[in-house]
């Protein structure tokens, strides 16, 4: 987090931007907030004003009708304003409780539309996680801004009205102390002095306390992040459940989480203590100020400068003033401290997309004649000092089947990431029909590819929507593609056909599918989108040998006239491709058909083929 102290101008700018963001997320709540503030102020002073009138009318033996009107105004008026206030409050609170969810969705939208390389950056991911951890910890960020900015304005208004009454009271001093201006001045001076002391001490105390509280919260952040990780991303995850049981990780994990929680809890206790300590001094001065004002009021009643009824009104106003002052003060300091957490949102939201989005439309060719060329491409991941691809040059055209093989870590997936422009090369160019792919409109360029990534995920959505990636789709086309990948039987068994939700995470009527079926669903999803290029990165890793054979034998039928790039570290899976590219240490080292490559005895393919063949043979003999 940026430790640099923010200037007042910057703080105001950040908070105003935060408020604008909140009301753009929940626009209807703005009107409610203004009403809420106005009605709350009216509600507070209604009783003081009409109670004073009622008491004065009693003292002055007013008629029954006058007293009845006073009563009605006091009681019925208060009930009506209260009812209005409560119903307003309900909607206002409802809006407030949405701030976090709406802000979360907004942040996730940003995360999903960021350049992909940010997704792989720990620094960026931590920025998002820290916003989350802080908000879950104490509402820091937009939630505090929403809940405190309105009261800060409302309390300032409350104090302003009370202040108006106090000015009125002071103006009456002349009657009470006629001929003794030094008494008036000493009361006013005393009041101003006490108030200045109160303001200074409470501001300082609150600020010191708040700084400590935020320091403790910041110390808690990494612990919260870890705690959230264990709880949400490990312990609660189905896929981790197996490892937990197999390796008896329960004790280790529970020890770790309870240790973290204990530390978090210790910090929370420290925070409550600071919170308690801060109010003692402030309360003592508040009591002194009230005492001074009650003394003044007493003298003024004795001198008949104010009526008995007015005493109720002024006393109420003073109490109201001091109460709102105390609350305003602590909420104001909290808002000031919270600014850095609001800034965290904008530090994240303002991360610019660096990738050039391009403008040239991708040519829609009837003959689908696309040629891809990697021209002396080198690439290193951001923050790394090693090239993953080095002076990498290849060409392939539409309709071809290109298999990319190589050892783990040789750069196969990176090659795909560059082809799909998830990253741009550090050096060299990738060209589509002779034009640098960076120049093409990014969205249009992406629409040329369907990819099944090694680490694909299938969301818990209805089957049809999953394949089409849309809630509207041509049922016939979805059914056809499911049959093509060998999921016809599965579809038959689905109780609600294409409407059947996958997995039971969110729907008890869902159907859980196996890893192999999920992989076929991912292949079907790629094929449904009728794109010129289909890329399969280790597509058969979760398939059993029969299913793998089924996919290979039908590969031509599956892919049709599309260009297929097929990645695998298992050489036997690639024999069906007439064009095999061998990558080693980020370089394209060999290319040819299987028959050609096994002949090159000094080549890597030969070594890998024979090593893998020997391994399978030994495994077979061992069985
Ligand atoms: P393959 O698909 O052949 O197994 P990859 O292309 O996934 O290999 O990885 C090639 C190299 O790049 C590996 O050394 C890997 O550690 C590194 N690498 C992959 N992704 C990243 C990343 N996001 N940041 C830094 N290094 C990475």
PDB file of N, CA, C and O in Angstrom, residues 5-6 8 11 198-216 274-275 277-279 282 326-338 340:
ATOM      1  N   UNK A   5       1.699  10.224   2.570  1.00  0.00           N
ATOM      2  CA  UNK A   5       0.520  10.881   3.138  1.00  0.00           C
ATOM      3  C   UNK A   5      -0.217  11.643   2.049  1.00  0.00           C
ATOM      4  O   UNK A   5       0.403  12.298   1.218  1.00  0.00           O
ATOM      5  N   UNK A   6      -1.532  11.551   2.068  1.00  0.00           N
ATOM      6  CA  UNK A   6      -2.305  12.221   1.022  1.00  0.00           C
ATOM      7  C   UNK A   6      -2.589  13.656   1.430  1.00  0.00           C
ATOM      8  O   UNK A   6      -2.798  13.942   2.611  1.00  0.00           O
ATOM      9  N   UNK A   8      -4.981  17.113   1.510  1.00  0.00           N
ATOM     10  CA  UNK A   8      -6.429  17.262   1.709  1.00  0.00           C
ATOM     11  C   UNK A   8      -7.177  17.259   0.382  1.00  0.00           C
ATOM     12  O   UNK A   8      -8.229  16.638   0.261  1.00  0.00           O
ATOM     13  N   UNK A  11      -7.457  13.816  -0.823  1.00  0.00           N
ATOM     14  CA  UNK A  11      -8.434  13.055  -0.029  1.00  0.00           C
ATOM     15  C   UNK A  11      -9.852  13.378  -0.478  1.00  0.00           C
ATOM     16  O   UNK A  11     -10.688  12.485  -0.644  1.00  0.00           O
ATOM     17  N   UNK A 198     -12.363  20.978  23.398  1.00  0.00           N
ATOM     18  CA  UNK A 198     -13.061  19.720  23.064  1.00  0.00           C
ATOM     19  C   UNK A 198     -12.734  19.292  21.634  1.00  0.00           C
ATOM     20  O   UNK A 198     -12.413  18.129  21.361  1.00  0.00           O
ATOM     21  N   UNK A 199     -12.811  20.276  20.739  1.00  0.00           N
ATOM     22  CA  UNK A 199     -12.561  19.986  19.328  1.00  0.00           C
ATOM     23  C   UNK A 199     -11.140  19.454  19.142  1.00  0.00           C
ATOM     24  O   UNK A 199     -10.928  18.424  18.500  1.00  0.00           O
ATOM     25  N   UNK A 200     -10.195  20.166  19.772  1.00  0.00           N
ATOM     26  CA  UNK A 200      -8.793  19.794  19.591  1.00  0.00           C
ATOM     27  C   UNK A 200      -8.524  18.396  20.155  1.00  0.00           C
ATOM     28  O   UNK A 200      -7.993  17.525  19.471  1.00  0.00           O
ATOM     29  N   UNK A 201      -8.930  18.228  21.436  1.00  0.00           N
ATOM     30  CA  UNK A 201      -8.620  16.937  22.083  1.00  0.00           C
ATOM     31  C   UNK A 201      -9.330  15.783  21.381  1.00  0.00           C
ATOM     32  O   UNK A 201      -8.725  14.749  21.096  1.00  0.00           O
ATOM     33  N   UNK A 202     -10.606  15.989  21.074  1.00  0.00           N
ATOM     34  CA  UNK A 202     -11.307  14.843  20.485  1.00  0.00           C
ATOM     35  C   UNK A 202     -10.773  14.532  19.100  1.00  0.00           C
ATOM     36  O   UNK A 202     -10.649  13.369  18.716  1.00  0.00           O
ATOM     37  N   UNK A 203     -10.424  15.584  18.333  1.00  0.00           N
ATOM     38  CA  UNK A 203      -9.856  15.340  16.998  1.00  0.00           C
ATOM     39  C   UNK A 203      -8.558  14.554  17.123  1.00  0.00           C
ATOM     40  O   UNK A 203      -8.338  13.578  16.422  1.00  0.00           O
ATOM     41  N   UNK A 204      -7.701  15.022  18.057  1.00  0.00           N
ATOM     42  CA  UNK A 204      -6.381  14.381  18.224  1.00  0.00           C
ATOM     43  C   UNK A 204      -6.545  12.941  18.694  1.00  0.00           C
ATOM     44  O   UNK A 204      -5.955  12.020  18.157  1.00  0.00           O
ATOM     45  N   UNK A 205      -7.413  12.797  19.728  1.00  0.00           N
ATOM     46  CA  UNK A 205      -7.606  11.454  20.302  1.00  0.00           C
ATOM     47  C   UNK A 205      -8.139  10.494  19.237  1.00  0.00           C
ATOM     48  O   UNK A 205      -7.675   9.365  19.105  1.00  0.00           O
ATOM     49  N   UNK A 206      -9.141  10.999  18.492  1.00  0.00           N
ATOM     50  CA  UNK A 206      -9.733  10.141  17.466  1.00  0.00           C
ATOM     51  C   UNK A 206      -8.740   9.797  16.378  1.00  0.00           C
ATOM     52  O   UNK A 206      -8.684   8.667  15.913  1.00  0.00           O
ATOM     53  N   UNK A 207      -7.968  10.816  16.007  1.00  0.00           N
ATOM     54  CA  UNK A 207      -7.005  10.576  14.934  1.00  0.00           C
ATOM     55  C   UNK A 207      -5.952   9.552  15.364  1.00  0.00           C
ATOM     56  O   UNK A 207      -5.648   8.618  14.625  1.00  0.00           O
ATOM     57  N   UNK A 208      -5.442   9.738  16.620  1.00  0.00           N
ATOM     58  CA  UNK A 208      -4.437   8.803  17.099  1.00  0.00           C
ATOM     59  C   UNK A 208      -5.005   7.391  17.173  1.00  0.00           C
ATOM     60  O   UNK A 208      -4.374   6.415  16.764  1.00  0.00           O
ATOM     61  N   UNK A 209      -6.243   7.331  17.700  1.00  0.00           N
ATOM     62  CA  UNK A 209      -6.869   6.010  17.837  1.00  0.00           C
ATOM     63  C   UNK A 209      -7.083   5.390  16.458  1.00  0.00           C
ATOM     64  O   UNK A 209      -6.779   4.215  16.239  1.00  0.00           O
ATOM     65  N   UNK A 210      -7.580   6.223  15.535  1.00  0.00           N
ATOM     66  CA  UNK A 210      -7.884   5.701  14.216  1.00  0.00           C
ATOM     67  C   UNK A 210      -6.634   5.222  13.503  1.00  0.00           C
ATOM     68  O   UNK A 210      -6.636   4.190  12.835  1.00  0.00           O
ATOM     69  N   UNK A 211      -5.535   5.996  13.677  1.00  0.00           N
ATOM     70  CA  UNK A 211      -4.276   5.587  13.044  1.00  0.00           C
ATOM     71  C   UNK A 211      -3.841   4.225  13.570  1.00  0.00           C
ATOM     72  O   UNK A 211      -3.406   3.367  12.820  1.00  0.00           O
ATOM     73  N   UNK A 212      -3.996   4.063  14.906  1.00  0.00           N
ATOM     74  CA  UNK A 212      -3.613   2.775  15.504  1.00  0.00           C
ATOM     75  C   UNK A 212      -4.502   1.664  14.957  1.00  0.00           C
ATOM     76  O   UNK A 212      -4.034   0.600  14.588  1.00  0.00           O
ATOM     77  N   UNK A 213      -5.807   1.958  14.930  1.00  0.00           N
ATOM     78  CA  UNK A 213      -6.750   0.939  14.467  1.00  0.00           C
ATOM     79  C   UNK A 213      -6.418   0.519  13.036  1.00  0.00           C
ATOM     80  O   UNK A 213      -6.369  -0.664  12.710  1.00  0.00           O
ATOM     81  N   UNK A 214      -6.120   1.510  12.188  1.00  0.00           N
ATOM     82  CA  UNK A 214      -5.818   1.170  10.803  1.00  0.00           C
ATOM     83  C   UNK A 214      -4.466   0.466  10.673  1.00  0.00           C
ATOM     84  O   UNK A 214      -4.295  -0.398   9.833  1.00  0.00           O
ATOM     85  N   UNK A 215      -3.544   0.845  11.571  1.00  0.00           N
ATOM     86  CA  UNK A 215      -2.245   0.153  11.542  1.00  0.00           C
ATOM     87  C   UNK A 215      -2.457  -1.320  11.896  1.00  0.00           C
ATOM     88  O   UNK A 215      -1.944  -2.223  11.243  1.00  0.00           O
ATOM     89  N   UNK A 216      -3.281  -1.560  12.939  1.00  0.00           N
ATOM     90  CA  UNK A 216      -3.560  -2.949  13.328  1.00  0.00           C
ATOM     91  C   UNK A 216      -4.278  -3.684  12.203  1.00  0.00           C
ATOM     92  O   UNK A 216      -4.018  -4.844  11.926  1.00  0.00           O
ATOM     93  N   UNK A 274      -8.314   0.220  22.024  1.00  0.00           N
ATOM     94  CA  UNK A 274      -8.018   1.583  21.557  1.00  0.00           C
ATOM     95  C   UNK A 274      -9.333   2.347  21.419  1.00  0.00           C
ATOM     96  O   UNK A 274      -9.437   3.521  21.796  1.00  0.00           O
ATOM     97  N   UNK A 275     -10.331   1.670  20.898  1.00  0.00           N
ATOM     98  CA  UNK A 275     -11.637   2.290  20.677  1.00  0.00           C
ATOM     99  C   UNK A 275     -12.246   2.778  22.000  1.00  0.00           C
ATOM    100  O   UNK A 275     -12.828   3.853  22.075  1.00  0.00           O
ATOM    101  N   UNK A 277     -10.528   3.438  24.854  1.00  0.00           N
ATOM    102  CA  UNK A 277      -9.690   4.459  25.488  1.00  0.00           C
ATOM    103  C   UNK A 277      -9.958   5.854  24.958  1.00  0.00           C
ATOM    104  O   UNK A 277      -9.869   6.836  25.683  1.00  0.00           O
ATOM    105  N   UNK A 278     -10.268   5.924  23.663  1.00  0.00           N
ATOM    106  CA  UNK A 278     -10.298   7.236  23.040  1.00  0.00           C
ATOM    107  C   UNK A 278     -11.407   8.135  23.579  1.00  0.00           C
ATOM    108  O   UNK A 278     -11.318   9.346  23.523  1.00  0.00           O
ATOM    109  N   UNK A 279     -12.469   7.560  24.134  1.00  0.00           N
ATOM    110  CA  UNK A 279     -13.634   8.373  24.468  1.00  0.00           C
ATOM    111  C   UNK A 279     -13.572   9.030  25.860  1.00  0.00           C
ATOM    112  O   UNK A 279     -14.290   9.985  26.120  1.00  0.00           O
ATOM    113  N   UNK A 282     -12.708  12.874  26.011  1.00  0.00           N
ATOM    114  CA  UNK A 282     -13.723  13.622  25.256  1.00  0.00           C
ATOM    115  C   UNK A 282     -14.994  13.744  26.094  1.00  0.00           C
ATOM    116  O   UNK A 282     -15.590  14.824  26.198  1.00  0.00           O
ATOM    117  N   UNK A 326     -19.689  14.478  18.964  1.00  0.00           N
ATOM    118  CA  UNK A 326     -18.842  13.333  19.284  1.00  0.00           C
ATOM    119  C   UNK A 326     -18.859  12.310  18.133  1.00  0.00           C
ATOM    120  O   UNK A 326     -17.832  11.830  17.677  1.00  0.00           O
ATOM    121  N   UNK A 327     -20.073  12.029  17.654  1.00  0.00           N
ATOM    122  CA  UNK A 327     -20.191  11.037  16.589  1.00  0.00           C
ATOM    123  C   UNK A 327     -19.574  11.545  15.284  1.00  0.00           C
ATOM    124  O   UNK A 327     -18.889  10.824  14.570  1.00  0.00           O
ATOM    125  N   UNK A 328     -19.842  12.829  14.993  1.00  0.00           N
ATOM    126  CA  UNK A 328     -19.316  13.407  13.757  1.00  0.00           C
ATOM    127  C   UNK A 328     -17.800  13.311  13.747  1.00  0.00           C
ATOM    128  O   UNK A 328     -17.194  12.913  12.761  1.00  0.00           O
ATOM    129  N   UNK A 329     -17.244  13.672  14.908  1.00  0.00           N
ATOM    130  CA  UNK A 329     -15.805  13.689  15.028  1.00  0.00           C
ATOM    131  C   UNK A 329     -15.178  12.326  14.754  1.00  0.00           C
ATOM    132  O   UNK A 329     -14.241  12.195  13.967  1.00  0.00           O
ATOM    133  N   UNK A 330     -15.740  11.292  15.401  1.00  0.00           N
ATOM    134  CA  UNK A 330     -15.114   9.979  15.200  1.00  0.00           C
ATOM    135  C   UNK A 330     -15.377   9.479  13.770  1.00  0.00           C
ATOM    136  O   UNK A 330     -14.519   8.854  13.156  1.00  0.00           O
ATOM    137  N   UNK A 331     -16.578   9.807  13.230  1.00  0.00           N
ATOM    138  CA  UNK A 331     -16.849   9.329  11.870  1.00  0.00           C
ATOM    139  C   UNK A 331     -16.022  10.092  10.838  1.00  0.00           C
ATOM    140  O   UNK A 331     -15.589   9.529   9.840  1.00  0.00           O
ATOM    141  N   UNK A 332     -15.802  11.356  11.109  1.00  0.00           N
ATOM    142  CA  UNK A 332     -14.993  12.158  10.198  1.00  0.00           C
ATOM    143  C   UNK A 332     -13.572  11.611  10.141  1.00  0.00           C
ATOM    144  O   UNK A 332     -13.010  11.399   9.073  1.00  0.00           O
ATOM    145  N   UNK A 333     -12.998  11.355  11.346  1.00  0.00           N
ATOM    146  CA  UNK A 333     -11.635  10.824  11.386  1.00  0.00           C
ATOM    147  C   UNK A 333     -11.585   9.472  10.676  1.00  0.00           C
ATOM    148  O   UNK A 333     -10.658   9.167   9.926  1.00  0.00           O
ATOM    149  N   UNK A 334     -12.629   8.685  10.895  1.00  0.00           N
ATOM    150  CA  UNK A 334     -12.668   7.368  10.245  1.00  0.00           C
ATOM    151  C   UNK A 334     -12.712   7.513   8.723  1.00  0.00           C
ATOM    152  O   UNK A 334     -12.037   6.793   8.002  1.00  0.00           O
ATOM    153  N   UNK A 335     -13.506   8.495   8.265  1.00  0.00           N
ATOM    154  CA  UNK A 335     -13.587   8.736   6.818  1.00  0.00           C
ATOM    155  C   UNK A 335     -12.227   9.139   6.265  1.00  0.00           C
ATOM    156  O   UNK A 335     -11.832   8.678   5.199  1.00  0.00           O
ATOM    157  N   UNK A 336     -11.528   9.997   7.027  1.00  0.00           N
ATOM    158  CA  UNK A 336     -10.214  10.465   6.573  1.00  0.00           C
ATOM    159  C   UNK A 336      -9.267   9.268   6.459  1.00  0.00           C
ATOM    160  O   UNK A 336      -8.601   9.073   5.447  1.00  0.00           O
ATOM    161  N   UNK A 337      -9.260   8.430   7.504  1.00  0.00           N
ATOM    162  CA  UNK A 337      -8.375   7.263   7.483  1.00  0.00           C
ATOM    163  C   UNK A 337      -8.787   6.261   6.409  1.00  0.00           C
ATOM    164  O   UNK A 337      -7.954   5.592   5.816  1.00  0.00           O
ATOM    165  N   UNK A 338     -10.093   6.205   6.193  1.00  0.00           N
ATOM    166  CA  UNK A 338     -10.620   5.243   5.224  1.00  0.00           C
ATOM    167  C   UNK A 338     -10.242   5.617   3.787  1.00  0.00           C
ATOM    168  O   UNK A 338     -10.292   4.773   2.895  1.00  0.00           O
ATOM    169  N   UNK A 340      -7.530   5.973   2.310  1.00  0.00           N
ATOM    170  CA  UNK A 340      -6.520   5.147   1.632  1.00  0.00           C
ATOM    171  C   UNK A 340      -7.117   3.826   1.130  1.00  0.00           C
ATOM    172  O   UNK A 340      -6.623   3.258   0.169  1.00  0.00           O
TER     173      UNK A 340
END
